[in-house]
Coordinates of C-alpha atoms and ligand atoms in Angstrom, one line a residue:
X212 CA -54.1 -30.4 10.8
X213 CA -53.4 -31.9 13.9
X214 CA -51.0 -28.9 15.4
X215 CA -50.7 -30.5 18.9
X216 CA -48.6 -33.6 17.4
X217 CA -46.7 -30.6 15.2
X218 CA -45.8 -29.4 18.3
X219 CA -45.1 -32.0 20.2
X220 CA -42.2 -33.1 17.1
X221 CA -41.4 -29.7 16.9
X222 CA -40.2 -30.0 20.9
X223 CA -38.6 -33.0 20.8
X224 CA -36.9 -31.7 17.5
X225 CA -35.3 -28.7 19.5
X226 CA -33.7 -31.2 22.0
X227 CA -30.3 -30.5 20.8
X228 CA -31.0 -26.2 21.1
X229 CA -31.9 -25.7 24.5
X230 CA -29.4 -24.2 26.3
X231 CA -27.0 -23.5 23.6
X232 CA -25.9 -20.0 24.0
X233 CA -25.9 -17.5 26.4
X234 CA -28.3 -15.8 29.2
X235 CA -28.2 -12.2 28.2
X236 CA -25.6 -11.2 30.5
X237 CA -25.9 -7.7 31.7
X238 CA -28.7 -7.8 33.3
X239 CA -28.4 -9.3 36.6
X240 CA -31.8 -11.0 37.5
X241 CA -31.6 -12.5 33.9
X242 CA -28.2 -14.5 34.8
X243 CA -30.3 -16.5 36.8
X244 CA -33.0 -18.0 35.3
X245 CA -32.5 -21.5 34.5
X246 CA -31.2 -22.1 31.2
X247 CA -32.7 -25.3 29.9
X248 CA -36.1 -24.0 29.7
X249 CA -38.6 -24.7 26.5
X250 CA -42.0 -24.0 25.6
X251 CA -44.3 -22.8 22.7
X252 CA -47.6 -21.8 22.4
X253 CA -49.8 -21.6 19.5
X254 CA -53.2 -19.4 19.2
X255 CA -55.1 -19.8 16.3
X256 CA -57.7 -17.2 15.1
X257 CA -60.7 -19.0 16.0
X258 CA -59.5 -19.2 20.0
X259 CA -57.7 -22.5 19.9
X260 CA -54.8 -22.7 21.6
X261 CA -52.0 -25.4 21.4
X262 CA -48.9 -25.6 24.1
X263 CA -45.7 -27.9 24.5
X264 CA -43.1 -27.9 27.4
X265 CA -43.2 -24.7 29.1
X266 CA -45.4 -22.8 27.2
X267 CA -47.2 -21.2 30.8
X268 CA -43.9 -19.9 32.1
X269 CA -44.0 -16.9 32.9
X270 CA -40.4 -14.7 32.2
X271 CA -39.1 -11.5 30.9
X272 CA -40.7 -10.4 28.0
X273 CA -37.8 -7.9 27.5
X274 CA -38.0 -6.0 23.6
X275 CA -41.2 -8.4 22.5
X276 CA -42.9 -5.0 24.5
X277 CA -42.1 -3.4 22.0
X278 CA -44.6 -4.2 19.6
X279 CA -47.3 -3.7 22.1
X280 CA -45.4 0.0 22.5
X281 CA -45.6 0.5 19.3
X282 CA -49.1 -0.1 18.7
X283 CA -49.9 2.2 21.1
X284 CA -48.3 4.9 19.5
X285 CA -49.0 4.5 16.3
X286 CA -52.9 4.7 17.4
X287 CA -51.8 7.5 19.2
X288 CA -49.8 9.8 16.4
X289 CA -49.9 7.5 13.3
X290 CA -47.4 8.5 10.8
X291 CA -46.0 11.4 12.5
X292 CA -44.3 8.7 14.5
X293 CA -41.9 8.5 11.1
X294 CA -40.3 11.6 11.2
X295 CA -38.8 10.8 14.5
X296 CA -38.0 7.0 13.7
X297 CA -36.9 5.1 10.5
X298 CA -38.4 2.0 9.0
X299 CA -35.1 0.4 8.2
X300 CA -33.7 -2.6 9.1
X301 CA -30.3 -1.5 11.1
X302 CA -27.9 -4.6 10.4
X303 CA -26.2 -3.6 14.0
X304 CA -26.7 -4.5 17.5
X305 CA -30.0 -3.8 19.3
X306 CA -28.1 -1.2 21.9
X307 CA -25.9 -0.4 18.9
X308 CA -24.8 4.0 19.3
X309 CA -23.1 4.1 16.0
X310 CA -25.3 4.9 13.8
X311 CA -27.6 7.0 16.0
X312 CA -24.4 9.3 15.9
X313 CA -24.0 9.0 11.8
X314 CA -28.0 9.5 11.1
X315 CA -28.1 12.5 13.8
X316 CA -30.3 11.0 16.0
X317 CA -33.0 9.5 14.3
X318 CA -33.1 5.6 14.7
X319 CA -33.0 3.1 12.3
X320 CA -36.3 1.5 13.6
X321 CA -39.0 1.2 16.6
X322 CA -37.8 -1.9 17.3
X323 CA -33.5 -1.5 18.5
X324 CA -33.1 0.6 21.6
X325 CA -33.1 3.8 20.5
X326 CA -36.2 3.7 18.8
X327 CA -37.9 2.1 21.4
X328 CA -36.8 5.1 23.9
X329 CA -38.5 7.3 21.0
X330 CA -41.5 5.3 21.5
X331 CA -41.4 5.0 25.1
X332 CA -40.6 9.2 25.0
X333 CA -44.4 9.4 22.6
X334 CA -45.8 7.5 25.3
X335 CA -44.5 9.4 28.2
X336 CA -45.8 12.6 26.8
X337 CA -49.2 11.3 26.9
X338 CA -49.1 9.3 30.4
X339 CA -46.1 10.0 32.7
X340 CA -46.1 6.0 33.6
X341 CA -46.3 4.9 30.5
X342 CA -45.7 1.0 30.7
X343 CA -49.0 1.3 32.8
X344 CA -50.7 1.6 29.6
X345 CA -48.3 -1.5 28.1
X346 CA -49.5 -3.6 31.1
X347 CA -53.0 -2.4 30.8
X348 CA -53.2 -3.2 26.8
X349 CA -51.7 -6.7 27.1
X350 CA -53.8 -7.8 30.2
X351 CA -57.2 -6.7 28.1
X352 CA -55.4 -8.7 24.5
X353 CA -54.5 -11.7 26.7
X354 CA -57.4 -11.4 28.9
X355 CA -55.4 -12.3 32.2
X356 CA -55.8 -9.6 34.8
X357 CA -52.7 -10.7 36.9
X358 CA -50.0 -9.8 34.5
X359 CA -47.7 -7.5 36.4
X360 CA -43.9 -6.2 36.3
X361 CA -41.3 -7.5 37.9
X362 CA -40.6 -4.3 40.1
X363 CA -36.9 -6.1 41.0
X364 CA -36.0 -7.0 37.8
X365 CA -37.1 -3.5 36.1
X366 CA -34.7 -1.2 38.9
X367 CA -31.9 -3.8 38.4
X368 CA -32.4 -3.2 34.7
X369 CA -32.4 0.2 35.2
X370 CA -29.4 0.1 37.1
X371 CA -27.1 -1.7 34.2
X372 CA -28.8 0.7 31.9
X373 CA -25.2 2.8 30.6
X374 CA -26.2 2.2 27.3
X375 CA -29.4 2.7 27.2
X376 CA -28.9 6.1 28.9
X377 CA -26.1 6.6 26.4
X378 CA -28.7 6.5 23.6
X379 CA -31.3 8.3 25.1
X380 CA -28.7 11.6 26.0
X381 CA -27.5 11.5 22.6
X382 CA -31.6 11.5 21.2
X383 CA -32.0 14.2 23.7
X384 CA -28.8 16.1 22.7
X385 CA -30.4 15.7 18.9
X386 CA -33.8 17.3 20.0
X387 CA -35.5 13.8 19.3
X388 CA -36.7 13.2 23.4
X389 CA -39.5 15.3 24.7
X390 CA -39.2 13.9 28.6
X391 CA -36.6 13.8 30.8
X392 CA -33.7 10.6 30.0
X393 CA -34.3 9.5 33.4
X394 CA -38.3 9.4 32.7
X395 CA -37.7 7.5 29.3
X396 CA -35.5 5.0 31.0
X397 CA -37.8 4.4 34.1
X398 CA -40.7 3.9 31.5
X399 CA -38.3 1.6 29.2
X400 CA -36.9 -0.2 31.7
X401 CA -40.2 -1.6 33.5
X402 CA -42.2 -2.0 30.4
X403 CA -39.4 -4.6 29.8
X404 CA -39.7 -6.3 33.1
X405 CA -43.0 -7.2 32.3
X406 CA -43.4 -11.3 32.6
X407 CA -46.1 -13.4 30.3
X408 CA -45.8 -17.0 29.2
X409 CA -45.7 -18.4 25.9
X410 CA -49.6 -18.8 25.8
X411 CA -50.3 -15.1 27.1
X412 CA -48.2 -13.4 24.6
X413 CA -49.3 -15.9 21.8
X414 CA -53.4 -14.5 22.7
X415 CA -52.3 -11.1 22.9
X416 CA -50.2 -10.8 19.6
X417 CA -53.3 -12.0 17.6
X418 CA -54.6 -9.1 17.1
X419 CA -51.6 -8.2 14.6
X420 CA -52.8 -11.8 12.6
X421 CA -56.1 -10.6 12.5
X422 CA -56.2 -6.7 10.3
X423 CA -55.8 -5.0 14.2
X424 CA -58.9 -6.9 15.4
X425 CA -58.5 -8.3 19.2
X426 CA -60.1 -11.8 19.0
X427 CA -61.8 -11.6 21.9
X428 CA -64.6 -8.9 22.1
X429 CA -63.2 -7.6 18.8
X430 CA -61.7 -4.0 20.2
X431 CA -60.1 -2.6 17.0
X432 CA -56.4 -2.1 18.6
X433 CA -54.9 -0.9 15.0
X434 CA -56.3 -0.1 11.3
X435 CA -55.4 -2.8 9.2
X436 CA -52.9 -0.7 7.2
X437 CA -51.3 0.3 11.0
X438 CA -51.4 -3.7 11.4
X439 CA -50.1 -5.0 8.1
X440 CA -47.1 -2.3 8.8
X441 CA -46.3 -3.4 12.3
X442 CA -46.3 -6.6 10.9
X443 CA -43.5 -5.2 7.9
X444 CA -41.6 -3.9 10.6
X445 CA -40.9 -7.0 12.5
X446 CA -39.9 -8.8 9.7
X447 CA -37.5 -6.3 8.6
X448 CA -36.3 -5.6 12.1
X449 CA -37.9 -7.6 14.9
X450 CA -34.7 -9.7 15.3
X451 CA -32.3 -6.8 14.7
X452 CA -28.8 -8.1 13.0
X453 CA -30.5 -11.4 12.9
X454 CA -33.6 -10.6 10.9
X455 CA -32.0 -11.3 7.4
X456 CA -31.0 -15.5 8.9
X457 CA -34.6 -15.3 10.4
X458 CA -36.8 -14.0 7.3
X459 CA -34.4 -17.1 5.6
X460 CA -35.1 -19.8 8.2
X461 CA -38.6 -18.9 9.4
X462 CA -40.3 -16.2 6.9
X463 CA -42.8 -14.7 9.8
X464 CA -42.9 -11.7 11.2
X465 CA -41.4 -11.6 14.4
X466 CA -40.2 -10.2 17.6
X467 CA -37.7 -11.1 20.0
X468 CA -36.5 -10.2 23.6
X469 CA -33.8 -10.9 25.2
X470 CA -35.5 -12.8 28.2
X471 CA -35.5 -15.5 25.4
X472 CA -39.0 -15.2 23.5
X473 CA -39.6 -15.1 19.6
X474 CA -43.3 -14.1 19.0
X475 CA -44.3 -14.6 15.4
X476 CA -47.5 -13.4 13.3
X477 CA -48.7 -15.9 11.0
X478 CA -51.4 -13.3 9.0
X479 CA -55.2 -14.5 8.6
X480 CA -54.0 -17.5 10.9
X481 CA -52.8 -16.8 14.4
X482 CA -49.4 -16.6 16.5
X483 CA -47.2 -18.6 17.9
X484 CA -44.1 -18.0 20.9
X485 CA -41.2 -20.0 21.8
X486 CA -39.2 -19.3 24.5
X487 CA -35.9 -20.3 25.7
X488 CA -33.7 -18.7 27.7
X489 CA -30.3 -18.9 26.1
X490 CA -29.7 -16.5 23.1
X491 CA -27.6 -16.6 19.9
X492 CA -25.3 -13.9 19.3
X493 CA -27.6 -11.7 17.9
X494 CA -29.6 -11.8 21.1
X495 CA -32.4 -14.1 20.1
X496 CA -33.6 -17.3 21.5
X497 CA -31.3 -20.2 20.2
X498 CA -33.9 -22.7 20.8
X499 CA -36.9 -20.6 20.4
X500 CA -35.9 -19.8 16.3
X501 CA -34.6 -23.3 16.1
X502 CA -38.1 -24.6 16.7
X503 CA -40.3 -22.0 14.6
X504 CA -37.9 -22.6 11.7
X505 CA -39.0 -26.2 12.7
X506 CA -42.7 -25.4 12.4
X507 CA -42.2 -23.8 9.8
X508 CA -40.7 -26.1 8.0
X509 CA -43.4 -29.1 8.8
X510 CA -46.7 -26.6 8.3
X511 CA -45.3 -24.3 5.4
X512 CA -46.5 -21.7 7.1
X513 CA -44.2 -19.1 6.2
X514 CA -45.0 -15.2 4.3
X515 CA -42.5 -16.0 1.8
Ligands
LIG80 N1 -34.1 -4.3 28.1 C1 -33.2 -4.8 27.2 C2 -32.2 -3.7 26.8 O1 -32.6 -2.6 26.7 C3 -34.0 -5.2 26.0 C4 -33.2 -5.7 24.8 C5 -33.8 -6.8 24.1 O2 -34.6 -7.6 24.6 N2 -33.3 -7.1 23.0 O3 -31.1 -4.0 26.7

């Protein structure tokens, strides 16, 4: 399969997508990237790697953290985890407080907000910085010592955070936060601000395509039970009230942030990332699901 020309159409297919949308708009920093930004990266198993446009960008990898969170704490506590967070998709906004008020403080799913503060709170408990241990994780996966936090972007972030605090007080006020809401939000807010390209998050996913095997040097991150089920999760609810339109147009597992990447898991094969900054409104990259459906649709490389 020659996947550079896929990629290659699959760019010049997308055209028509970049820049449709919005920036995410509440956090300041994020208001001013430049909008008509595309790239994609593809990492195959065996250590190839295929890019397009601006797949060696480095922006906001926003929510896609939270897989990487996730894994960590599911390594950490396994399935304790799941009496402090549901499996479910949520159908509602990622910083959605509705039904964290209904289902008495237990979130739908790791992957909106509040369940990420839940993570972030597991975390915390065990290391009081706890994106340190994000940052450290994804350097080793990608293999790229310089990937850092954007210090600026994290405290602006923090700053706009009224819903985000608004979650994690009522999680607290519902027993379900061990640390203090200004610790969890700290800890949230910067593992967020961390930046990767296309081609860095691609590498550093793979070990979720691969039964929780890193590809290089073969560190066993997950079980591959804990992997197939991190995997389940971000189909059901890596794109939040947009998974349903995403399992239809794509069929991957998947991940999004609102910094305007959409990582995908393509089992037994490899990963892929597209990135654009302008987002749909469920908060997902217009362009970046516009060209996985795409590649999706020229490979047949879908789950489903
Ligand atoms: N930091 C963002 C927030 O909490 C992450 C949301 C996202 O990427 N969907 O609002």
């Amino acid at each position: 399969v020659n996947y550079q020309r896929i990629l290659d159409d699959v760019a010049a297919d997308v055209v028509p997508f970049i820049g449709k949308g919005n920036l995410a708009r509440y956090i300041p920093p994020l208001t001013k990237v430049d909008p008509n930004q595309f790239g994609m990266a593809l990492f195959l198993l065996d250590g190839r790697l295929f890019t397009v446009g601006d797949a060696n960008v480095r922006f906001s990898i926003q929510s896609i953290s939270k897989v990487f969170s996730l894994a960590l704490a599911s390594a950490r506590v396994g399935d304790e985890l799941w009496s402090r967070v549901g499996r479910e998709p949520s159908g509602a906004p990622y910083n959605s407080l509705i039904q964290l008020e209904e289902e008495r403080g237990k979130p739908r799913n790791p992957f909106i907000n509040a369940g990420a503060l839940v993570v972030v709170d597991v975390l915390s408990s065990h290391c009081p910085r706890s994106e340190e241990v994000v940052v450290e994780l994804l350097r080793r996966l990608a293999q790229v010592d310089d990937i850092e936090i954007d210090v600026a972007l994290a405290e602006a972030a923090r700053e706009v955070s009224h819903r985000n605090f608004a979650i994690a007080h009522l999680l607290k006020d519902f027993g379900n936060l061990r640390n203090s809401v200004d610790n969890v939000i700290r800890n949230y807010c910067y593992q967020c601000s961390i930046t990767m390209s296309c081609s860095e998050l691609a590498a550093a996913a793979a070990f979720l395509a691969a039964g929780g095997i890193a590809t290089n040097g073969g560190e066993r991150i997950l079980d591959s039970g804990q992997a197939k089920r991190v995997n389940a999760l971000m189909a059901g609810c890596g794109t939040y009230d947009g998974a349903g339109d995403f399992a239809y147009r794509v069929g991957l597992p998947a991940k999004s942030g609102v910094g305007g990447g959409v990582l995908v898991v393509i089992p037994g094969l490899g990963t892929a990332c597209a990135w654009s900054p302008t987002l749909d409104a469920s908060g997902n990259s217009s362009a970046g699901v516009a060209a996985l459906e795409r590649f999706v649709k020229i490979t047949g490389l879908s789950i489903y």
